[in-house]
Coordinates of C-alpha atoms in Angstrom, one line a residue:
Chain A
M1 CA -21.7 2.6 25.4
S2 CA -23.7 3.0 22.2
E3 CA -23.9 0.4 19.4
P4 CA -21.0 0.9 17.0
S5 CA -21.8 2.0 13.5
I6 CA -20.4 0.4 10.3
V7 CA -19.8 2.8 7.5
P8 CA -18.2 2.5 4.1
A9 CA -14.7 3.8 3.5
G10 CA -14.7 3.8 -0.3
D11 CA -15.5 0.6 -2.2
C12 CA -12.8 -1.6 -0.7
A13 CA -13.0 -0.9 3.0
L14 CA -15.4 -0.1 5.9
R15 CA -15.0 1.5 9.3
V16 CA -16.4 0.1 12.5
V17 CA -16.9 3.3 14.6
F18 CA -17.2 3.2 18.3
D19 CA -17.9 6.0 20.9
N20 CA -16.1 9.2 20.0
K21 CA -13.5 9.4 22.8
I22 CA -10.1 8.2 23.7
D23 CA -10.7 5.6 26.4
P24 CA -9.1 2.2 27.2
S25 CA -12.4 0.4 27.4
I26 CA -13.5 1.7 23.9
N27 CA -10.1 0.9 22.5
Q28 CA -10.4 -2.6 24.0
L29 CA -13.6 -3.1 21.9
V30 CA -11.6 -2.1 18.7
N31 CA -8.8 -4.5 19.5
S32 CA -11.0 -7.4 20.5
L33 CA -12.9 -7.1 17.2
D34 CA -9.7 -6.8 15.3
K35 CA -8.3 -10.0 16.9
K36 CA -11.5 -12.0 16.0
L37 CA -11.5 -10.8 12.4
T38 CA -7.8 -11.8 12.1
E39 CA -8.1 -15.1 13.9
L40 CA -11.3 -16.3 12.2
S41 CA -10.0 -15.2 8.8
V42 CA -13.3 -13.9 7.7
P43 CA -13.6 -14.3 3.9
G44 CA -12.6 -11.3 1.8
V45 CA -10.9 -9.4 4.7
A46 CA -7.5 -8.3 3.4
E47 CA -6.1 -6.1 6.2
T48 CA -7.2 -4.2 9.3
I49 CA -6.0 -1.0 10.8
P50 CA -7.0 -0.6 14.5
A51 CA -7.1 2.9 15.9
F52 CA -8.3 4.6 19.1
R53 CA -12.0 4.2 18.4
V54 CA -12.3 3.0 14.8
L55 CA -11.4 -0.3 13.2
T56 CA -10.7 0.1 9.5
V57 CA -11.4 -3.1 7.6
L58 CA -10.0 -3.5 4.1
Y59 CA -11.7 -6.1 2.0
D60 CA -11.9 -7.5 -1.5
P61 CA -15.2 -6.6 -3.2
E62 CA -14.8 -9.6 -5.5
I63 CA -15.1 -11.9 -2.5
T64 CA -17.4 -10.1 -0.1
D65 CA -19.5 -6.9 0.0
L66 CA -20.5 -4.2 2.5
G67 CA -23.7 -6.0 3.5
I68 CA -22.2 -9.5 4.0
L69 CA -19.2 -8.2 5.9
S70 CA -21.2 -5.8 8.1
E71 CA -23.4 -8.7 9.1
A72 CA -20.4 -10.9 9.9
I73 CA -19.0 -8.0 12.0
R74 CA -22.3 -7.5 13.8
Q75 CA -22.2 -11.2 14.7
L76 CA -18.7 -11.0 16.1
L77 CA -19.6 -7.9 18.1
S78 CA -22.6 -9.7 19.7
D79 CA -20.3 -12.6 20.6
Q80 CA -18.1 -10.1 22.3
N81 CA -17.7 -11.9 25.6
E82 CA -17.0 -15.4 24.5
M83 CA -13.6 -15.0 23.1
D84 CA -12.5 -12.0 25.2
S85 CA -9.5 -12.7 27.2
R86 CA -8.4 -11.0 30.4
E87 CA -4.8 -11.7 29.4
K88 CA -2.6 -8.9 28.2
R89 CA 0.5 -9.0 26.1
V90 CA 3.3 -7.0 27.8
V91 CA 6.3 -6.0 25.7
H92 CA 9.3 -5.1 28.0
I93 CA 11.3 -2.2 26.7
P94 CA 14.6 -1.5 28.5
V95 CA 15.3 2.3 28.8
C96 CA 18.4 4.0 29.8
Y97 CA 17.4 7.3 31.4
D98 CA 21.0 8.6 31.3
R99 CA 21.4 12.4 30.9
S100 CA 23.1 11.9 27.5
F101 CA 19.9 10.3 26.2
G102 CA 17.6 12.6 28.1
P103 CA 18.5 16.2 27.4
D104 CA 15.1 17.3 28.6
L105 CA 15.1 15.5 31.9
E106 CA 16.2 18.6 33.9
E107 CA 13.6 20.8 32.2
L108 CA 11.0 18.1 33.0
S109 CA 12.2 18.0 36.6
R110 CA 11.8 21.8 37.0
H111 CA 8.4 21.7 35.3
S112 CA 7.1 18.8 37.4
G113 CA 8.8 19.5 40.6
L114 CA 9.9 15.9 40.7
S115 CA 13.6 14.7 41.0
I116 CA 15.0 12.9 38.1
E117 CA 14.9 9.6 40.1
E118 CA 11.2 10.3 40.8
I119 CA 10.5 10.9 37.1
I120 CA 12.2 7.6 36.2
A121 CA 10.2 5.8 38.9
V122 CA 6.9 7.3 37.7
H123 CA 7.6 6.9 34.0
S124 CA 8.6 3.2 34.4
G125 CA 6.1 2.5 37.1
R126 CA 3.1 1.5 35.0
D127 CA 2.2 -0.3 31.8
Y128 CA 1.1 1.7 28.8
L129 CA -1.7 0.5 26.5
I130 CA -0.9 0.8 22.8
Y131 CA -4.0 2.6 21.4
M132 CA -2.9 2.7 17.8
M133 CA 0.2 2.5 15.6
G134 CA 0.9 5.1 13.0
F135 CA 2.8 8.3 12.2
L136 CA 6.0 6.4 11.7
P137 CA 6.5 2.6 11.1
G138 CA 6.3 1.0 14.5
F139 CA 5.3 4.2 16.3
A140 CA 3.0 3.4 19.2
Y141 CA 0.4 5.9 20.5
L142 CA 0.5 5.1 24.2
G143 CA -2.1 5.9 26.8
G144 CA -1.9 6.4 30.5
L145 CA 1.0 8.8 31.2
D146 CA 0.9 10.0 34.8
P147 CA -0.4 13.7 34.8
S148 CA 2.7 14.7 36.9
L149 CA 4.8 14.1 33.8
H150 CA 2.7 16.0 31.3
I151 CA 4.8 18.7 29.5
P152 CA 4.3 20.7 26.3
R153 CA 6.4 20.0 23.3
L154 CA 9.5 21.9 22.5
D155 CA 8.8 25.3 20.9
T156 CA 11.3 24.5 18.2
P157 CA 11.4 20.8 17.1
R158 CA 14.7 19.1 16.9
T159 CA 15.8 18.5 13.3
S160 CA 16.6 14.8 14.0
I161 CA 15.8 12.5 16.8
E162 CA 17.6 9.2 16.8
A163 CA 15.8 5.8 16.6
G164 CA 15.2 4.5 20.1
A165 CA 14.6 7.9 21.7
V166 CA 12.0 7.9 24.5
G167 CA 10.1 11.1 25.1
I168 CA 7.0 13.0 26.2
A169 CA 4.8 15.3 24.3
G170 CA 1.8 16.9 26.2
S171 CA 0.0 14.0 27.8
Q172 CA 1.6 11.3 25.7
T173 CA 4.8 9.3 26.0
G174 CA 6.4 7.4 23.2
M175 CA 9.4 5.9 21.4
Y176 CA 10.9 6.8 18.0
P177 CA 11.3 3.6 16.0
I178 CA 13.2 5.4 13.3
A179 CA 15.1 8.6 13.2
S180 CA 12.8 11.6 12.6
P181 CA 12.5 15.3 13.3
G182 CA 10.3 16.0 16.3
G183 CA 9.3 18.3 19.1
W184 CA 9.2 15.6 21.8
R185 CA 10.9 16.2 25.2
L186 CA 13.5 13.5 25.3
I187 CA 14.0 11.6 28.6
G188 CA 15.8 8.4 27.6
S189 CA 16.6 5.8 25.0
T190 CA 16.0 2.2 24.4
P191 CA 18.7 0.0 22.9
V192 CA 16.3 -2.5 21.3
I193 CA 15.5 -2.2 17.6
L194 CA 11.9 -1.3 17.5
F195 CA 11.5 -1.6 13.8
D196 CA 13.7 -3.8 11.6
P197 CA 12.4 -4.4 8.1
N198 CA 14.7 -7.4 7.6
R199 CA 13.7 -9.2 10.8
S200 CA 11.2 -12.1 10.4
E201 CA 8.8 -10.0 12.5
P202 CA 9.7 -6.4 11.7
F203 CA 7.6 -5.0 14.6
L204 CA 7.8 -5.9 18.3
Y205 CA 4.3 -4.9 19.3
E206 CA 0.9 -3.9 18.0
A207 CA -2.3 -2.1 19.0
G208 CA -3.8 -3.6 22.1
D209 CA -0.4 -4.7 23.6
Y210 CA 1.1 -3.0 26.6
I211 CA 4.5 -1.4 26.9
R212 CA 6.5 -1.7 30.1
F213 CA 9.6 0.6 30.4
E214 CA 12.4 -1.0 32.5
P215 CA 15.2 1.3 33.6
V216 CA 18.7 0.0 32.7
S217 CA 22.2 1.3 33.3
R218 CA 24.4 2.6 30.6
E219 CA 26.4 -0.6 30.7
V220 CA 23.4 -2.8 30.2
Y221 CA 22.2 -0.5 27.5
D222 CA 25.5 -0.9 25.6
Q223 CA 25.3 -4.7 26.1
I224 CA 21.8 -5.0 24.8
K225 CA 22.6 -2.7 21.9
A226 CA 25.5 -5.0 20.9
D227 CA 23.4 -8.1 21.3
C228 CA 20.7 -6.5 19.1
R229 CA 23.2 -5.7 16.4
E230 CA 24.4 -9.4 16.4
G231 CA 20.8 -10.6 16.4
I232 CA 21.2 -12.5 19.7
Y233 CA 19.1 -10.3 22.0
K234 CA 16.0 -12.0 23.4
Y235 CA 13.1 -9.7 23.3
Q236 CA 11.0 -9.9 26.5
V237 CA 7.3 -10.4 26.0
T238 CA 5.0 -11.8 28.7
M239 CA 1.4 -12.7 28.8
E240 CA -0.2 -11.5 32.0
V241 CA -3.6 -11.6 33.5
D242 CA -4.9 -8.1 34.0
G243 CA -4.0 -6.9 37.5
G244 CA -2.2 -10.2 38.1
G245 CA 1.4 -11.5 37.8
H246 CA 3.5 -13.2 35.2
S247 CA 2.0 -16.2 33.5
G248 CA 4.5 -17.0 30.8
N249 CA 7.6 -16.0 29.0
Q250 CA 8.5 -15.8 25.3
Chain B
M1 CA 23.0 -8.7 -16.2
G2 CA 20.2 -6.2 -16.8
I3 CA 19.9 -2.5 -17.2
R4 CA 22.1 0.5 -16.4
V5 CA 20.6 4.0 -15.7
T6 CA 22.2 6.7 -17.9
S7 CA 19.8 9.5 -16.9
R8 CA 17.8 9.4 -13.7
G9 CA 14.7 11.3 -14.8
M10 CA 12.5 13.0 -12.1
Q11 CA 11.7 10.1 -9.8
T12 CA 12.1 6.5 -11.1
T13 CA 11.4 3.8 -8.5
V14 CA 10.9 0.1 -8.4
Q15 CA 7.3 -0.7 -7.6
D16 CA 4.8 -3.6 -7.5
K17 CA 1.3 -4.0 -6.1
G18 CA 2.3 -2.6 -2.8
R19 CA 3.5 -3.6 0.7
T20 CA 0.2 -4.8 2.2
G21 CA -0.3 -6.2 5.6
F22 CA 1.7 -3.7 7.6
Q23 CA -0.6 -0.7 7.7
R24 CA -1.7 -1.8 11.2
Y25 CA 2.0 -1.2 12.3
G26 CA 2.1 2.2 10.7
F27 CA 3.9 1.2 7.5
S28 CA 2.6 2.7 4.2
V29 CA 1.5 0.5 1.3
S30 CA 3.4 2.3 -1.5
G31 CA 3.2 0.4 -4.8
A32 CA 2.5 1.5 -8.4
M33 CA 0.4 4.6 -8.5
D34 CA -1.4 3.3 -11.7
Q35 CA -2.1 -0.3 -10.8
I36 CA -3.7 -1.1 -14.2
A37 CA -0.8 0.2 -16.3
F38 CA 1.6 -1.7 -13.9
K39 CA -0.2 -5.0 -14.3
L40 CA -0.6 -4.7 -18.1
A41 CA 3.1 -3.9 -18.4
N42 CA 3.9 -7.3 -16.7
S43 CA 1.3 -9.2 -18.8
L44 CA 2.7 -7.8 -22.0
V45 CA 6.1 -9.4 -21.3
G46 CA 4.7 -12.7 -20.0
N47 CA 5.3 -12.0 -16.3
D48 CA 3.1 -12.6 -13.3
P49 CA 1.1 -9.4 -13.0
D50 CA 2.7 -8.5 -9.7
E51 CA 6.3 -8.6 -10.7
A52 CA 8.5 -5.6 -10.0
V53 CA 8.5 -2.9 -12.6
L54 CA 10.1 0.6 -12.9
E55 CA 7.8 3.5 -12.4
M56 CA 8.8 6.8 -13.9
A57 CA 7.2 10.1 -12.8
L58 CA 6.7 13.2 -15.0
M59 CA 10.1 12.9 -16.8
G60 CA 11.4 9.6 -18.0
S61 CA 14.8 8.1 -17.4
S62 CA 17.2 6.6 -19.9
F63 CA 19.0 3.2 -19.9
I64 CA 21.5 1.0 -21.5
F65 CA 20.7 -2.7 -21.6
T66 CA 23.5 -5.0 -20.4
D67 CA 21.6 -8.1 -21.4
E68 CA 19.0 -9.2 -23.9
T69 CA 15.3 -9.1 -22.8
V70 CA 11.8 -8.1 -23.8
I71 CA 10.3 -4.9 -22.5
A72 CA 7.0 -3.2 -22.5
L73 CA 6.1 0.4 -21.6
T74 CA 2.7 1.3 -20.3
G75 CA 0.9 4.2 -18.5
A76 CA 1.6 7.8 -19.6
D77 CA 3.2 8.2 -23.0
C78 CA 6.9 8.9 -22.2
Q79 CA 7.8 9.1 -25.9
P80 CA 10.2 6.1 -25.8
L81 CA 13.1 5.8 -28.2
L82 CA 14.8 2.5 -28.7
N83 CA 18.2 3.2 -30.3
G84 CA 16.9 6.5 -31.4
K85 CA 13.8 5.1 -33.1
A86 CA 10.3 5.8 -31.7
I87 CA 8.5 2.8 -30.2
D88 CA 4.9 2.3 -29.1
T89 CA 3.7 2.0 -25.5
Y90 CA 1.6 -1.1 -24.8
R91 CA 3.7 -3.3 -27.0
A92 CA 6.4 -5.8 -26.2
Y93 CA 9.8 -5.2 -27.9
H94 CA 12.9 -7.3 -28.0
V95 CA 16.1 -5.5 -26.8
E96 CA 19.7 -6.6 -27.3
K97 CA 22.7 -6.1 -25.1
G98 CA 24.0 -2.6 -25.7
D99 CA 20.6 -1.2 -26.8
E100 CA 19.7 2.2 -25.5
L101 CA 16.2 3.2 -24.3
K102 CA 15.5 6.9 -23.9
T103 CA 12.3 8.3 -22.4
G104 CA 11.2 11.9 -22.1
P105 CA 8.5 14.1 -20.6
M106 CA 5.1 12.4 -20.2
G107 CA 2.5 13.4 -22.7
D108 CA -0.9 12.3 -21.5
G109 CA -0.3 11.5 -17.8
I110 CA 2.4 11.5 -15.2
F111 CA 3.3 7.9 -14.5
S112 CA 4.9 5.4 -17.0
Y113 CA 5.9 1.8 -16.3
I114 CA 8.6 -0.4 -17.8
A115 CA 8.3 -4.2 -17.4
F116 CA 11.1 -6.7 -18.2
A117 CA 10.5 -10.3 -19.2
G118 CA 11.1 -12.3 -16.0
G119 CA 11.2 -9.2 -13.8
L120 CA 13.9 -7.4 -11.8
D121 CA 16.2 -9.3 -9.5
I122 CA 15.7 -7.4 -6.4
P123 CA 15.2 -8.7 -2.8
K124 CA 11.7 -8.4 -1.4
V125 CA 11.6 -6.4 1.9
M126 CA 8.5 -7.1 4.0
S127 CA 7.0 -9.2 1.2
S128 CA 7.2 -6.5 -1.4
Y129 CA 9.5 -5.0 -4.1
S130 CA 8.0 -1.6 -3.7
T131 CA 10.3 1.4 -2.9
S132 CA 9.2 3.4 0.1
T133 CA 11.2 6.6 -0.4
R134 CA 9.8 8.0 2.8
F135 CA 11.4 5.3 4.9
N136 CA 14.2 4.3 2.5
I137 CA 13.1 0.7 2.3
G138 CA 12.5 -1.8 -0.5
G139 CA 13.1 -1.4 -4.2
Y140 CA 16.6 -0.6 -5.3
R141 CA 18.5 0.4 -2.1
G142 CA 15.3 2.1 -0.7
R143 CA 15.6 5.0 -3.1
A144 CA 14.8 6.4 -6.5
L145 CA 17.2 5.4 -9.3
E146 CA 20.4 7.5 -9.9
E147 CA 22.7 7.6 -12.9
G148 CA 25.0 4.7 -12.9
D149 CA 22.7 2.3 -11.0
H150 CA 22.6 -1.2 -12.4
L151 CA 19.6 -3.5 -11.9
N152 CA 19.8 -7.2 -12.8
F153 CA 17.1 -9.2 -14.5
K154 CA 15.7 -12.3 -13.0
H155 CA 16.5 -15.5 -14.8
T156 CA 13.5 -16.4 -16.9
D157 CA 12.2 -19.4 -18.9
I158 CA 10.0 -17.2 -21.0
S159 CA 10.7 -17.7 -24.7
F160 CA 11.2 -14.2 -26.0
N161 CA 10.0 -15.1 -29.5
Q162 CA 6.6 -15.9 -28.1
I163 CA 6.1 -12.5 -26.4
I164 CA 7.7 -10.1 -28.8
G165 CA 5.1 -8.0 -30.5
R166 CA 2.3 -8.7 -28.0
N167 CA 0.2 -5.6 -27.7
I168 CA -2.9 -4.1 -26.2
S169 CA -4.9 -1.7 -28.4
T170 CA -8.4 -1.7 -26.9
F171 CA -9.2 -0.1 -23.7
L172 CA -12.3 -0.3 -21.6
E173 CA -14.3 2.8 -22.0
S174 CA -17.7 1.7 -20.7
I175 CA -16.7 2.2 -17.1
S176 CA -15.4 5.8 -17.6
S177 CA -17.2 8.9 -16.4
G178 CA -15.6 11.5 -18.6
P179 CA -12.1 12.8 -18.5
D180 CA -12.4 15.4 -15.7
N181 CA -15.0 13.6 -13.5
I182 CA -13.9 11.8 -10.4
R183 CA -16.5 9.7 -8.6
V184 CA -16.5 9.7 -4.8
I185 CA -18.2 7.5 -2.2
P186 CA -19.3 10.0 0.4
S187 CA -18.3 9.5 4.0
S188 CA -20.9 9.4 6.7
E189 CA -20.9 10.7 10.3
Q190 CA -18.5 13.6 10.0
P191 CA -19.9 16.3 12.2
A192 CA -17.3 18.8 10.9
L193 CA -18.6 18.4 7.4
T194 CA -22.1 19.9 7.1
D195 CA -24.5 19.5 4.2
V196 CA -23.6 23.0 3.0
I197 CA -19.9 22.0 2.9
R198 CA -20.6 18.8 1.0
E199 CA -22.8 20.6 -1.5
S200 CA -20.1 23.2 -2.1
F201 CA -17.5 20.4 -2.5
Y202 CA -19.5 18.7 -5.3
S203 CA -20.5 21.9 -7.1
Q204 CA -17.1 23.4 -7.8
K205 CA -14.1 22.5 -9.8
Y206 CA -10.7 21.8 -8.2
T207 CA -7.2 22.1 -9.7
I208 CA -4.6 19.5 -8.9
S209 CA -1.7 21.4 -7.2
S210 CA 1.9 21.2 -8.1
K211 CA 2.6 20.3 -4.5
S212 CA 1.1 16.8 -5.1
D213 CA 3.2 13.7 -4.8
R214 CA 3.0 9.9 -4.3
M215 CA 1.6 10.5 -0.7
G216 CA -1.2 12.8 -1.7
Y217 CA -2.7 15.0 -4.4
R218 CA -3.4 18.5 -3.1
L219 CA -6.3 20.3 -4.5
E220 CA -6.8 24.0 -5.0
G221 CA -10.3 25.5 -5.0
K222 CA -12.7 27.5 -2.9
R223 CA -11.7 27.1 0.7
I224 CA -13.9 24.8 2.8
E225 CA -14.8 26.6 6.0
M226 CA -15.1 24.2 8.9
D227 CA -15.9 24.7 12.6
E228 CA -12.5 24.5 14.2
Q229 CA -13.9 23.2 17.4
I230 CA -14.6 19.8 15.9
S231 CA -11.6 17.6 16.1
V232 CA -11.3 14.1 14.8
I233 CA -9.6 11.3 16.7
S234 CA -7.0 9.7 14.4
E235 CA -8.2 6.6 12.5
G236 CA -6.9 4.3 9.7
T237 CA -6.8 5.7 6.2
V238 CA -7.5 4.1 2.8
W239 CA -6.5 4.9 -0.7
G240 CA -8.5 7.8 -2.2
D241 CA -9.7 9.3 1.2
I242 CA -10.3 13.0 0.6
Q243 CA -9.1 14.8 3.8
V244 CA -10.1 18.3 4.6
P245 CA -7.3 19.9 6.7
P246 CA -7.8 23.2 8.5
D247 CA -6.7 25.3 5.5
G248 CA -9.8 24.1 3.7
Q249 CA -7.9 22.7 0.6
P250 CA -8.6 19.0 0.3
I251 CA -5.9 16.3 -0.1
I252 CA -6.6 13.0 -1.8
L253 CA -4.5 10.2 -0.2
M254 CA -2.4 8.2 -2.6
A255 CA 0.0 5.1 -2.6
D256 CA 2.5 6.5 -0.1
R257 CA -0.2 7.8 2.2
Q258 CA 0.3 7.8 6.0
T259 CA -1.6 4.9 7.5
T260 CA -3.6 7.0 10.0
G261 CA -5.0 10.4 9.8
G262 CA -6.8 13.0 12.0
Y263 CA -8.5 15.2 9.4
P264 CA -12.2 14.9 8.5
V265 CA -12.7 12.8 5.4
I266 CA -15.4 14.1 3.0
G267 CA -15.4 10.9 0.9
T268 CA -13.3 8.3 -0.8
V269 CA -12.5 8.2 -4.6
C270 CA -13.9 5.0 -6.1
S271 CA -11.3 2.4 -7.1
V272 CA -12.3 2.3 -10.7
D273 CA -11.3 5.9 -11.1
R274 CA -7.8 5.4 -9.6
S275 CA -5.8 5.1 -12.8
K276 CA -7.5 8.1 -14.3
L277 CA -7.0 10.3 -11.2
V278 CA -3.3 9.4 -10.6
Q279 CA -2.5 10.2 -14.3
C280 CA -4.0 13.8 -13.9
S281 CA -1.0 16.1 -14.1
P282 CA -0.7 19.2 -11.8
G283 CA -2.9 22.0 -13.2
T284 CA -5.7 19.6 -14.3
E285 CA -9.2 20.6 -13.3
I286 CA -11.4 17.9 -11.9
Q287 CA -14.9 17.8 -10.7
F288 CA -16.3 15.3 -8.1
T289 CA -19.6 13.5 -8.4
Q290 CA -21.1 11.0 -6.0
I291 CA -21.4 7.3 -6.5
N292 CA -22.7 4.6 -4.1
V293 CA -20.7 1.7 -2.9
E294 CA -22.6 -1.0 -4.8
E295 CA -22.3 0.8 -8.2
A296 CA -18.6 1.5 -7.5
Q297 CA -18.0 -2.1 -6.7
T298 CA -19.8 -3.3 -9.8
L299 CA -17.7 -1.1 -12.0
F300 CA -14.5 -2.1 -10.2
I301 CA -15.2 -5.8 -10.7
K302 CA -15.9 -5.1 -14.3
Q303 CA -12.6 -3.3 -14.6
K304 CA -10.8 -6.2 -12.9
N305 CA -12.5 -8.7 -15.2
W306 CA -11.4 -6.7 -18.2
L307 CA -7.9 -6.8 -16.9
K308 CA -8.0 -10.5 -16.4
L309 CA -9.3 -10.9 -20.0
Q310 CA -6.4 -8.9 -21.3
Q311 CA -4.0 -11.1 -19.4
E312 CA -5.6 -14.3 -20.7
R313 CA -5.7 -12.9 -24.2
L314 CA -2.0 -12.1 -24.1
N315 CA -1.1 -15.5 -22.7
D316 CA -3.3 -17.4 -25.1
L317 CA -2.5 -15.6 -28.3
A318 CA 1.0 -16.9 -27.9
F319 CA -0.8 -20.1 -28.8
Q320 CA 2.3 -22.2 -29.1
S321 CA 3.4 -21.6 -25.6
K322 CA 5.4 -23.9 -23.5
Q323 CA 2.6 -26.5 -23.0
S324 CA 0.5 -25.9 -26.1
G325 CA 3.0 -26.9 -28.6
E326 CA 2.3 -30.5 -27.9
V327 CA -1.3 -30.6 -26.6
S328 CA -3.7 -33.1 -28.0
G329 CA -7.1 -34.7 -27.3
V330 CA -9.3 -33.0 -24.6
Q331 CA -6.6 -30.5 -23.7
A332 CA -6.4 -29.3 -27.3
R333 CA -10.1 -29.2 -27.5
N334 CA -10.2 -26.9 -24.4
K335 CA -7.5 -24.8 -25.9
I336 CA -9.5 -24.3 -29.0
D337 CA -12.6 -23.5 -27.0
D338 CA -10.7 -20.9 -25.1
L339 CA -9.4 -19.4 -28.3
I340 CA -12.9 -19.2 -29.8
D341 CA -14.1 -17.4 -26.6
I342 CA -11.3 -14.9 -26.7
V343 CA -11.8 -14.1 -30.4
K344 CA -15.5 -13.7 -29.9
D345 CA -15.0 -11.3 -26.9
S346 CA -12.4 -9.3 -28.7
S347 CA -12.8 -6.8 -31.5
F348 CA -11.5 -9.0 -34.2
T349 CA -13.8 -9.5 -37.1
Q350 CA -12.0 -12.5 -38.4
F351 CA -9.4 -14.9 -37.1
S352 CA -7.5 -17.8 -38.8
Y353 CA -5.1 -20.2 -37.3
S354 CA -3.3 -23.1 -38.8
D355 CA -0.7 -25.6 -37.7
K356 CA 0.2 -29.2 -38.5
H357 CA -2.8 -30.5 -36.5
I358 CA -5.5 -28.1 -37.1
K359 CA -7.0 -25.3 -39.2
L360 CA -9.3 -22.8 -37.5
D361 CA -11.4 -20.0 -39.0
I362 CA -13.4 -17.9 -36.8
D363 CA -15.6 -14.9 -37.7
H364 CA -18.7 -13.4 -36.1
E365 CA -21.1 -15.8 -37.8
S366 CA -19.3 -19.1 -37.7
V367 CA -16.5 -21.2 -36.4
R368 CA -14.8 -23.8 -38.6
V369 CA -12.5 -26.3 -37.1
Q370 CA -10.7 -28.7 -39.4
S371 CA -8.5 -31.5 -38.1
K372 CA -5.5 -32.4 -40.2
E373 CA -4.4 -35.2 -38.0
S374 CA -6.0 -38.1 -40.0
T375 CA -5.1 -36.7 -43.4
N376 CA -1.6 -35.5 -43.4
Q377 CA 0.4 -37.5 -40.9
P378 CA 3.4 -38.0 -43.0
E379 CA 3.9 -34.3 -43.6
D380 CA 6.3 -33.6 -40.7
Q381 CA 7.9 -37.0 -40.4

């Protein structure tokens, strides 16, 4: 891995640019630096936008400047190992893979040669790293979809996909936090409200977290949906040691 | 009570400084396109500079007031009429219940702002009053204003008499780079953008397309030919990023920009040119030149200081404000010193002030302060 470069992005931001590829270990460097910048509240840093291989750092030029901030970031990068934690934050997302929510399940079954039960087992059988958020509020770019589930987008996008829809596009899987047109192949739906502007924490997860899809029946889906509407649903988030078991509940 | 919309205009929305802090979750900043005009509108009516205002685009709205207040219009000249009589922009006016404000097509720009003493009584969503019309969140019901909408004013302790007539007549020219010149901080490390491409970008004129909006200003000019093989992995965007999509016609990212983007960025417009750029109407020809980060920041800070000075000047010129009516001793002395500084920094050639305690004459050569305290105590008893 080569040394990241720090380049200006206008006069109120800079970009810390890591190796030019989509890779969990590169993304880990972005997220680790992001956490340190946030936790240490470096003077002048206003906001950060973590992405696949680039951390965009917005700053106030009245408080700091490119030179001072670059130096502070270089220092944090060299301290890389001290604060790095092996713990990962896992956000549990219940998904109902009912046919009514997954109009493209059969097409995916034909395309992959897997039964629908197998598709569900594969899709919910691993944790997905959030590389970046963007495109829509609360939309997570997830890495790590099993190659057996890769499938091209629809030729003609649907004019509206409901909030909560879970789908696949090419080599990516994802969830729609708000209703939007889209060409994703839909395989299920989550009853949890992924983005609620009036909730104290409008978003449930951020870049660097992991998403774990947990299959639920239609009945459980309906119950969770009702609980969410009443504001009594307990969102499941666990801190886990990489490769290890549960170490906490929230 | 507050204000009722009688004509919607093109796109009139509630805006403030923007919804910051959520870009990492994919939520756009929004906020006033012309941040200077927005802040000055608030300062003119005695508000905190970040209060909610109305932003009108291209074609103004019309309103009936259902309560008394003080208003100020800034930004592009929307030819405002108060009860049929022309009023100035950048000046605070008293309005009564039943008064009618009409605004029309913008003359010298495309975004106008109206601030109301005390601000608009609107709930903050995710810490901001700004309307995100893309996601129908914030502002007035998450959308642009429609005929019949009624917005309430916040309760305010501001004394209207002290702000009526406040105005701004001097503007900072020393930071400007000419009307059609937009300065850009070049990006680095963009393999898709060769030196030849960059040279061509800075040597031609671009026209702002009519397809521009609060998300981005689209430019029309000679097509930029890029090697299609070079793709960019999506990364965070910032205001003013100039993206080059495959069609070779650049897009400048604006207030409602998406938070991440996957097109090569040729450079970023410097902050000090923001207001000038956003006020360029479709059809305007612009030319880009390069500026380095340090110089851009120096100019930006100069602009911010000018803005602060305007705010202080407006606040202090209402000399008998809440506190200052009764100040005495050291406090009064500081107040006088402040006033002397303001007058010296401004374009006044002469300034006189007199009340029951003091008589003050300031010109460019001298300052004369005369205390009346010892001589005329009985006067007001």
